[in-house]
Amino acid sequence: MLDIQLLRKDIAFVASRLASRGITIDTAHFEALEAERKEIQTRTQDHQARRNALSKQIGIAKAKGEDASAAMAEVVRINDELKVLEERLGDIQEELNDFLSQLPNLPHASVPEGGSDADNVELRRVGEPRRFDFPVRDHVDLGEALDLLDFATAAKLASSRFSLMRGGLARLHRALAQFMLDTHTQEHGYEEVYVPYIVNADSMRGTGQLPKFEEDLFKLNNGMYLIPTAEVPVTNIVRDEIIPGENLPIRLVAHTPCFRSEAGSYGKDTRGMIRQHQFDKVELVQFVRPEDSYDALEELTSHAETILRKLELPYRVVALCTGDLGFSAAKTYDLEVWLPGQNTYREISSCSNFEAFQARRMQARFRREGGKPELLHTLNGSGLAVGRTLVAVMENYQNADGSITIPEVLRPYMGGLSVLRQGQD
RNA sequence: GGAGGCGUGGCCGAGUGGUUUAAGGCACCGGUCUUGAAAACCGGCAACGCGCAAGCGUUCGUGAGUUCGAAUCUCACCGCCUCCGCCA
């Protein structure tokens, strides 16, 4: 949520920053609502003040045994008017709130201008895509040939866009998550958290999934939702809290499954594990002081990159342009891993600074020594998407005979195993 | 699932219809005293909204209601605790 003060003060600025994201806002509508809100609110509060004063007089009069019927009659009259005013004020405030909650965050000044992902800016490439002297297979062919990946059975159990992993591949998937958690907790100073995979609507509003993106979520019959990312439960830990300033920054990491309905993605990435209704992700979340959040974004991105470096997977870092930013983000770096099976770089992590956008929705604040509560800044990033990392390992580490070499750093998690081949357990 | 109890500021806690403008304590901040610290004493100290300000308003888990007036009464919901049942 944007700061309503900023809209009151300089709506032209807000409109122009949103225009860079391809969003047009009805400034006249907002200004009209605000003018009415101000008038109605002033009148409402005048009435309330009058009523409170009279009620106090009535109390004093009654205590003395005097007659208070004139004052009581006036309060009745004031209450009639007040009822109308309060209703109208409530409606206006709701309308303002709806207007505000539909607006995405403003892009940071350093975000490149652009209308679509074609305008994203590649910042750096790390690692050299491997040259293969045999025909490259994608992860689906590799996994099915090894009898370790079975999409047909997954579709029988659930539907398309689910996967079934077996044996060494299931273990490799688990190894990746363990390796990521251990790296972030032991080397990068994150605290591991275990969180609910089902959350309420308030949490979804806090991080910005609601009200605009309900169709992307799985909703349960009790009104709660399956999490689309650990960002939701982990970030909402600080909702409605005032954190002592000396406790910041707070760095949390969680490994969770993620559930996405992928509505509107029919025909996109239908093959393999790239786009699933259920996938695992290790998520990094930071709560920081406002002045530290851009340094924290660089640092958090480097933490995610560390995983790719240790796995020796080639990747590139891309700065999303204004038109490609997610709803709540002020700035985002995507990490894209090289997939030989697709002969291209594919997103494997998205690291964002939300500034105070989520904190304002969540009322997540901190207090400096002796100061007033201030909104903190939130950040998060995948560190990494486990399923896509598994795909990247399979495709980049494949051998001519269809076996898959296990990256060095994962072998301790695999009981020392160095290669996945057919017929193994 | 059943029965009972409870939700008050950063924390503890008083308050069962009217000068509550939420007592008191802890913590915290400032001051006096002191070589310094501690103790003692004095003062300050919830959040949010509107307003240039004075100030006004809202908030006692949440929402609805009763009343001239609600932290206090009624209803619903949420959460926590205790006991019973069930269960990994």
Coordinates of N, CA and C in Angstrom, one line a residue, chain A residues 126-304:
Chain A
V126 N 27.5 -15.1 -14.8 CA 28.4 -15.8 -14.0 C 28.5 -17.3 -14.4
G127 N 29.7 -17.8 -14.7 CA 29.8 -19.2 -15.2 C 29.5 -19.3 -16.7
E128 N 30.2 -20.2 -17.2 CA 30.1 -20.4 -18.7 C 29.2 -21.6 -19.0
P129 N 28.2 -21.5 -19.8 CA 27.4 -22.7 -20.1 C 28.3 -23.8 -20.7
R130 N 28.1 -25.0 -20.3 CA 28.9 -26.1 -20.6 C 28.7 -26.5 -22.1
R131 N 29.7 -26.9 -22.8 CA 29.6 -27.4 -24.2 C 29.4 -29.0 -24.1
F132 N 28.4 -29.4 -24.7 CA 28.1 -30.9 -24.7 C 28.6 -31.5 -26.0
D133 N 29.2 -32.7 -25.9 CA 29.6 -33.4 -27.2 C 28.7 -34.5 -27.4
F134 N 27.5 -34.4 -26.9 CA 26.4 -35.4 -27.2 C 25.1 -34.6 -27.3
P135 N 24.1 -35.2 -27.8 CA 22.8 -34.5 -27.9 C 22.2 -34.3 -26.5
V136 N 21.9 -33.0 -26.2 CA 21.5 -32.7 -24.8 C 20.0 -33.1 -24.7
R137 N 19.7 -33.6 -23.5 CA 18.3 -34.0 -23.2 C 17.8 -33.0 -22.1
D138 N 16.5 -32.8 -22.1 CA 15.9 -31.9 -21.1 C 15.6 -32.8 -19.8
H139 N 15.2 -32.2 -18.7 CA 15.1 -32.9 -17.5 C 14.0 -34.0 -17.6
V140 N 13.0 -33.7 -18.4 CA 11.9 -34.7 -18.5 C 12.4 -36.0 -19.1
D141 N 13.1 -35.9 -20.2 CA 13.7 -37.1 -20.9 C 14.7 -37.8 -19.9
L142 N 15.5 -37.0 -19.3 CA 16.5 -37.6 -18.4 C 15.8 -38.3 -17.2
G143 N 14.9 -37.7 -16.6 CA 14.2 -38.2 -15.4 C 13.4 -39.4 -15.7
E144 N 12.7 -39.4 -16.9 CA 11.8 -40.5 -17.2 C 12.7 -41.7 -17.6
A145 N 13.8 -41.5 -18.3 CA 14.6 -42.6 -18.8 C 15.3 -43.3 -17.6
L146 N 15.5 -42.5 -16.5 CA 16.1 -43.0 -15.3 C 15.0 -43.7 -14.4
D147 N 13.8 -43.6 -14.8 CA 12.7 -44.0 -13.9 C 12.6 -43.3 -12.6
L148 N 13.0 -42.0 -12.6 CA 13.0 -41.3 -11.4 C 12.0 -40.1 -11.4
L149 N 11.4 -39.9 -12.5 CA 10.5 -38.8 -12.7 C 9.3 -39.4 -13.4
D150 N 8.0 -39.1 -12.9 CA 6.9 -39.8 -13.4 C 5.7 -38.9 -13.4
F151 N 5.5 -38.2 -14.6 CA 4.4 -37.2 -14.6 C 3.1 -37.8 -14.9
A152 N 3.1 -39.0 -15.5 CA 1.8 -39.7 -15.8 C 1.1 -40.1 -14.5
T153 N 1.9 -40.6 -13.6 CA 1.3 -41.1 -12.3 C 0.9 -39.9 -11.5
A154 N 1.7 -38.8 -11.6 CA 1.3 -37.6 -10.8 C 0.0 -37.0 -11.3
A155 N -0.2 -37.1 -12.6 CA -1.5 -36.6 -13.2 C -2.6 -37.5 -12.8
K156 N -2.4 -38.8 -12.6 CA -3.4 -39.7 -12.2 C -3.8 -39.4 -10.7
L157 N -2.8 -39.1 -9.9 CA -3.0 -38.8 -8.5 C -3.7 -37.5 -8.3
A158 N -3.3 -36.5 -9.1 CA -3.8 -35.1 -8.9 C -4.4 -34.6 -10.3
S159 N -3.5 -34.0 -11.0 CA -3.8 -33.5 -12.3 C -2.5 -33.2 -13.0
S160 N -2.6 -32.5 -14.2 CA -1.4 -32.1 -14.8 C -0.8 -31.0 -13.9
R161 N 0.5 -30.7 -14.2 CA 1.2 -29.7 -13.4 C 1.5 -30.2 -12.0
F162 N 1.6 -31.5 -11.8 CA 2.2 -32.0 -10.6 C 3.2 -33.0 -10.9
S163 N 4.2 -33.3 -10.0 CA 5.2 -34.3 -10.3 C 5.3 -35.3 -9.3
L164 N 5.9 -36.4 -9.7 CA 6.2 -37.5 -8.8 C 7.7 -37.8 -9.0
M165 N 8.4 -37.7 -7.9 CA 9.9 -38.1 -8.0 C 10.1 -39.3 -7.2
R166 N 11.1 -40.1 -7.6 CA 11.4 -41.3 -6.9 C 12.8 -41.4 -6.6
G167 N 13.1 -42.3 -5.6 CA 14.5 -42.7 -5.4 C 15.5 -41.6 -5.3
G168 N 16.6 -41.7 -6.0 CA 17.7 -40.8 -5.9 C 17.3 -39.4 -6.3
L169 N 16.3 -39.2 -7.1 CA 15.9 -37.9 -7.5 C 15.1 -37.2 -6.4
A170 N 14.3 -38.0 -5.8 CA 13.5 -37.4 -4.6 C 14.5 -37.0 -3.5
R171 N 15.6 -37.8 -3.4 CA 16.6 -37.5 -2.4 C 17.4 -36.3 -2.8
L172 N 17.7 -36.2 -4.0 CA 18.5 -35.1 -4.5 C 17.7 -33.8 -4.3
H173 N 16.4 -33.9 -4.5 CA 15.5 -32.7 -4.3 C 15.6 -32.3 -2.8
R174 N 15.5 -33.3 -2.0 CA 15.6 -33.0 -0.5 C 17.0 -32.5 -0.2
A175 N 18.0 -33.1 -0.8 CA 19.4 -32.6 -0.5 C 19.6 -31.1 -0.9
L176 N 19.0 -30.7 -2.0 CA 19.1 -29.3 -2.4 C 18.5 -28.4 -1.3
A177 N 17.3 -28.8 -0.8 CA 16.7 -27.9 0.2 C 17.5 -27.8 1.4
Q178 N 18.1 -29.0 1.8 CA 18.9 -29.0 3.1 C 20.2 -28.2 2.9
F179 N 20.8 -28.3 1.7 CA 22.0 -27.6 1.4 C 21.7 -26.1 1.4
M180 N 20.6 -25.7 0.9 CA 20.3 -24.3 0.8 C 20.1 -23.7 2.2
L181 N 19.3 -24.5 3.0 CA 19.0 -24.0 4.4 C 20.3 -23.9 5.2
D182 N 21.1 -25.0 5.1 CA 22.4 -25.0 5.8 C 23.3 -23.8 5.4
T183 N 23.3 -23.5 4.1 CA 24.2 -22.4 3.7 C 23.7 -21.1 4.3
H184 N 22.4 -20.9 4.2 CA 21.9 -19.6 4.6 C 21.9 -19.4 6.1
T185 N 21.7 -20.5 6.9 CA 21.8 -20.4 8.3 C 23.2 -20.3 8.8
Q186 N 24.1 -21.1 8.2 CA 25.5 -21.2 8.8 C 26.4 -20.1 8.2
E187 N 26.2 -19.7 7.0 CA 27.1 -18.8 6.4 C 26.5 -17.4 6.2
H188 N 25.2 -17.2 6.1 CA 24.6 -15.9 5.8 C 23.9 -15.3 7.0
G189 N 23.8 -16.0 8.1 CA 23.2 -15.4 9.3 C 21.7 -15.3 9.3
Y190 N 21.1 -16.3 8.7 CA 19.6 -16.3 8.7 C 19.2 -17.3 9.8
E191 N 18.0 -17.0 10.4 CA 17.4 -17.9 11.3 C 16.4 -18.8 10.6
E192 N 16.5 -20.1 10.8 CA 15.5 -21.0 10.1 C 14.2 -20.9 10.8
V193 N 13.1 -20.8 10.0 CA 11.8 -20.8 10.6 C 10.9 -21.9 9.9
Y194 N 10.0 -22.5 10.7 CA 9.0 -23.4 10.2 C 7.7 -22.7 10.3
V195 N 6.9 -22.7 9.3 CA 5.7 -21.8 9.3 C 4.5 -22.6 8.7
P196 N 3.3 -22.0 9.0 CA 2.1 -22.6 8.4 C 2.1 -22.5 6.9
Y197 N 1.5 -23.6 6.3 CA 1.4 -23.6 4.8 C 0.0 -23.1 4.4
I198 N -0.8 -22.9 5.4 CA -2.2 -22.3 5.2 C -2.3 -21.0 6.0
V199 N -2.7 -20.0 5.3 CA -2.8 -18.7 6.0 C -4.2 -18.0 5.8
N200 N -4.5 -17.1 6.6 CA -5.7 -16.4 6.5 C -5.7 -15.2 5.5
A201 N -6.8 -14.6 5.3 CA -6.9 -13.5 4.3 C -6.1 -12.3 4.7
D202 N -6.0 -12.0 6.0 CA -5.2 -10.9 6.5 C -3.8 -11.0 6.1
S203 N -3.2 -12.2 6.2 CA -1.8 -12.4 5.8 C -1.7 -12.2 4.3
M204 N -2.6 -12.7 3.5 CA -2.5 -12.5 2.1 C -2.6 -11.0 1.7
R205 N -3.4 -10.3 2.5 CA -3.5 -8.8 2.2 C -2.2 -8.1 2.6
G206 N -1.6 -8.6 3.7 CA -0.4 -8.0 4.2 C 0.8 -8.0 3.2
T207 N 0.9 -9.1 2.5 CA 2.0 -9.1 1.5 C 1.6 -8.7 0.1
G208 N 0.3 -8.5 -0.1 CA -0.1 -8.0 -1.4 C -0.7 -9.0 -2.4
Q209 N -0.9 -10.2 -2.0 CA -1.5 -11.2 -2.9 C -3.0 -10.9 -3.0
L210 N -3.6 -10.4 -1.9 CA -5.0 -9.9 -2.0 C -5.0 -8.4 -1.8
P211 N -6.0 -7.7 -2.4 CA -7.2 -8.3 -3.0 C -7.1 -8.6 -4.5
K212 N -5.9 -8.2 -5.1 CA -5.9 -8.2 -6.6 C -5.7 -9.6 -7.2
F213 N -5.1 -10.5 -6.5 CA -4.6 -11.7 -7.2 C -5.2 -13.0 -6.7
E214 N -6.4 -13.0 -6.2 CA -7.1 -14.1 -5.6 C -7.1 -15.3 -6.6
E215 N -7.2 -15.0 -7.9 CA -7.3 -16.1 -8.9 C -6.1 -17.0 -9.0
D216 N -4.9 -16.4 -8.5 CA -3.7 -17.2 -8.5 C -3.6 -18.2 -7.4
L217 N -4.5 -18.1 -6.4 CA -4.3 -18.8 -5.1 C -5.3 -20.0 -5.1
F218 N -4.9 -21.0 -4.3 CA -5.8 -22.1 -3.9 C -6.5 -21.7 -2.6
K219 N -7.9 -21.6 -2.7 CA -8.6 -21.2 -1.5 C -9.3 -22.4 -0.9
L220 N -9.2 -22.5 0.4 CA -9.8 -23.7 1.1 C -11.2 -23.4 1.5
N221 N -11.9 -24.4 1.9 CA -13.4 -24.3 2.2 C -13.6 -23.6 3.5
N222 N -12.6 -23.2 4.3 CA -12.8 -22.5 5.5 C -12.4 -21.0 5.3
G223 N -12.2 -20.6 4.0 CA -11.8 -19.2 3.7 C -10.3 -18.9 3.8
M224 N -9.5 -19.9 4.2 CA -8.1 -19.7 4.2 C -7.4 -20.1 2.9
Y225 N -6.1 -19.9 2.8 CA -5.5 -20.1 1.5 C -4.2 -21.0 1.7
L226 N -3.9 -21.8 0.7 CA -2.6 -22.4 0.6 C -1.6 -21.3 0.2
I227 N -0.4 -21.4 0.8 CA 0.6 -20.3 0.5 C 1.2 -20.5 -0.9
P228 N 1.3 -19.4 -1.6 CA 1.9 -19.4 -2.9 C 3.4 -19.3 -2.8
T229 N 3.9 -18.9 -1.6 CA 5.3 -18.7 -1.4 C 5.5 -18.5 0.2
A230 N 6.6 -18.9 0.7 CA 6.9 -18.7 2.1 C 6.9 -17.2 2.5
E231 N 7.1 -16.4 1.5 CA 7.1 -14.9 1.8 C 5.8 -14.6 2.6
V232 N 4.7 -15.2 2.3 CA 3.5 -14.8 3.0 C 3.5 -15.1 4.5
P233 N 3.7 -16.3 4.9 CA 3.7 -16.5 6.4 C 4.9 -15.9 7.0
V234 N 6.1 -15.9 6.4 CA 7.3 -15.4 7.0 C 7.2 -13.9 7.2
T235 N 6.9 -13.2 6.2 CA 6.8 -11.7 6.3 C 5.8 -11.3 7.3
N236 N 4.6 -12.0 7.3 CA 3.5 -11.6 8.2 C 3.9 -11.9 9.7
I237 N 5.0 -12.5 10.0 CA 5.4 -12.6 11.4 C 5.4 -11.3 12.0
V238 N 5.8 -10.2 11.3 CA 5.9 -8.9 12.0 C 4.7 -8.1 11.8
R239 N 3.6 -8.6 11.2 CA 2.4 -7.9 11.1 C 1.9 -7.4 12.5
D240 N 1.5 -6.1 12.6 CA 1.0 -5.6 13.8 C 1.9 -5.6 15.0
E241 N 3.2 -5.6 14.6 CA 4.2 -5.6 15.7 C 5.1 -4.4 15.7
I242 N 5.6 -4.0 16.8 CA 6.6 -2.9 16.9 C 7.9 -3.5 17.4
I243 N 8.9 -3.6 16.5 CA 10.1 -4.3 16.8 C 11.1 -3.3 17.4
P244 N 11.8 -3.6 18.5 CA 12.9 -2.8 19.0 C 13.9 -2.6 17.9
G245 N 14.3 -1.3 17.7 CA 15.2 -1.0 16.6 C 16.5 -1.8 16.7
E246 N 17.0 -2.1 17.9 CA 18.3 -2.8 18.0 C 18.2 -4.3 17.5
N247 N 16.9 -4.8 17.3 CA 16.8 -6.1 16.8 C 16.9 -6.2 15.3
L248 N 16.9 -5.1 14.6 CA 17.0 -5.1 13.2 C 18.5 -5.1 12.8
P249 N 18.9 -5.7 11.6 CA 18.0 -6.4 10.7 C 17.6 -7.8 11.3
I250 N 16.5 -8.3 10.8 CA 16.1 -9.7 11.1 C 16.1 -10.4 9.8
R251 N 16.8 -11.5 9.8 CA 17.0 -12.4 8.6 C 16.4 -13.7 8.9
L252 N 15.4 -14.1 8.1 CA 14.7 -15.4 8.3 C 14.8 -16.2 7.0
V253 N 14.9 -17.5 7.1 CA 14.8 -18.4 6.0 C 13.9 -19.6 6.3
A254 N 13.1 -19.9 5.3 CA 12.1 -21.0 5.5 C 12.1 -21.9 4.2
H255 N 11.9 -23.2 4.4 CA 11.7 -24.1 3.3 C 10.3 -24.5 3.3
T256 N 9.5 -24.3 2.3 CA 8.1 -24.7 2.3 C 7.7 -25.1 0.9
P257 N 6.6 -25.9 0.8 CA 6.0 -26.1 -0.5 C 5.3 -24.8 -0.8
C258 N 5.0 -24.6 -2.1 CA 4.3 -23.4 -2.6 C 3.2 -23.9 -3.5
F259 N 2.1 -23.3 -3.4 CA 0.9 -23.7 -4.2 C 0.4 -22.6 -5.1
R260 N 0.4 -22.8 -6.4 CA -0.1 -21.7 -7.3 C -1.1 -22.3 -8.3
S261 N -2.2 -21.6 -8.5 CA -3.2 -22.2 -9.4 C -2.8 -22.1 -10.8
E262 N -1.8 -21.1 -11.1 CA -1.3 -20.9 -12.4 C -2.5 -20.6 -13.4
A263 N -3.5 -19.9 -12.9 CA -4.6 -19.5 -13.8 C -4.0 -18.6 -14.8
G264 N -4.5 -18.7 -16.0 CA -4.0 -17.9 -17.1 C -2.7 -18.3 -17.7
S265 N -2.1 -19.4 -17.3 CA -0.9 -19.8 -17.9 C -1.0 -21.1 -18.7
Y266 N -2.2 -21.3 -19.2 CA -2.5 -22.5 -20.0 C -1.6 -22.4 -21.3
G267 N -1.0 -23.6 -21.6 CA -0.2 -23.6 -22.7 C 1.2 -23.1 -22.5
K268 N 1.5 -22.6 -21.3 CA 2.8 -22.0 -21.0 C 3.6 -23.0 -20.2
D269 N 4.8 -23.4 -20.6 CA 5.7 -24.3 -19.8 C 4.9 -25.5 -19.4
T270 N 4.2 -26.1 -20.3 CA 3.4 -27.3 -19.9 C 4.2 -28.5 -19.7
R271 N 5.4 -28.5 -20.3 CA 6.3 -29.7 -20.2 C 7.2 -29.6 -18.9
G272 N 7.2 -30.7 -18.2 CA 8.2 -30.8 -17.1 C 7.8 -30.1 -15.8
M273 N 8.9 -29.8 -15.1 CA 8.7 -29.3 -13.7 C 8.8 -27.8 -13.6
I274 N 8.9 -27.1 -14.7 CA 9.2 -25.7 -14.6 C 8.0 -24.9 -14.0
R275 N 6.8 -25.2 -14.4 CA 5.7 -24.5 -13.9 C 4.6 -25.5 -13.3
Q276 N 4.6 -25.6 -12.0 CA 3.8 -26.6 -11.3 C 2.8 -25.9 -10.3
H277 N 1.8 -26.7 -10.0 CA 0.8 -26.2 -9.0 C 1.4 -26.3 -7.6
Q278 N 2.4 -27.2 -7.4 CA 3.1 -27.4 -6.1 C 4.6 -27.5 -6.4
F279 N 5.3 -26.7 -5.7 CA 6.8 -26.8 -5.7 C 7.4 -26.4 -4.4
D280 N 8.6 -26.8 -4.2 CA 9.3 -26.4 -3.0 C 10.2 -25.2 -3.2
K281 N 10.3 -24.4 -2.2 CA 11.2 -23.2 -2.3 C 11.8 -22.9 -1.0
V282 N 13.1 -22.5 -1.0 CA 13.7 -21.9 0.2 C 13.7 -20.4 0.0
E283 N 13.1 -19.7 1.0 CA 12.8 -18.3 0.9 C 13.6 -17.5 1.9
L284 N 14.2 -16.5 1.4 CA 14.9 -15.5 2.3 C 14.1 -14.3 2.6
V285 N 13.9 -13.9 3.8 CA 13.2 -12.7 4.2 C 14.0 -11.8 5.1
Q286 N 14.0 -10.5 4.9 CA 14.7 -9.6 5.8 C 13.8 -8.5 6.2
F287 N 13.9 -8.1 7.5 CA 13.2 -6.9 8.0 C 14.4 -5.9 8.4
V288 N 14.4 -4.7 7.8 CA 15.5 -3.8 8.0 C 15.0 -2.4 8.2
R289 N 16.0 -1.5 8.7 CA 15.7 -0.1 8.7 C 15.6 0.4 7.3
P290 N 14.8 1.5 7.1 CA 14.6 2.0 5.8 C 15.9 2.4 5.1
E291 N 16.8 3.0 5.9 CA 18.0 3.5 5.2 C 19.0 2.3 4.8
D292 N 18.6 1.1 5.3 CA 19.5 0.0 4.9 C 19.0 -0.9 3.8
S293 N 17.8 -0.6 3.3 CA 17.1 -1.7 2.5 C 17.7 -1.9 1.2
Y294 N 18.4 -0.9 0.6 CA 19.0 -1.1 -0.7 C 20.3 -1.9 -0.6
D295 N 21.0 -1.6 0.5 CA 22.2 -2.5 0.7 C 21.8 -3.9 1.0
A296 N 20.7 -4.0 1.7 CA 20.2 -5.4 2.1 C 19.7 -6.1 0.8
L297 N 19.2 -5.4 -0.2 CA 18.8 -6.1 -1.4 C 20.0 -6.7 -2.1
E298 N 21.1 -5.9 -2.2 CA 22.3 -6.4 -2.9 C 22.8 -7.6 -2.1
E299 N 22.8 -7.5 -0.8 CA 23.3 -8.6 0.0 C 22.5 -9.9 -0.1
L300 N 21.1 -9.7 -0.1 CA 20.2 -10.8 -0.2 C 20.4 -11.5 -1.5
T301 N 20.5 -10.7 -2.6 CA 20.7 -11.2 -3.9 C 22.0 -12.1 -4.0
S302 N 23.0 -11.5 -3.3 CA 24.3 -12.3 -3.3 C 24.2 -13.6 -2.5
H303 N 23.3 -13.6 -1.5 CA 23.1 -14.9 -0.8 C 22.5 -15.9 -1.7
A304 N 21.5 -15.5 -2.5 CA 20.9 -16.4 -3.4 C 21.9 -16.9 -4.5

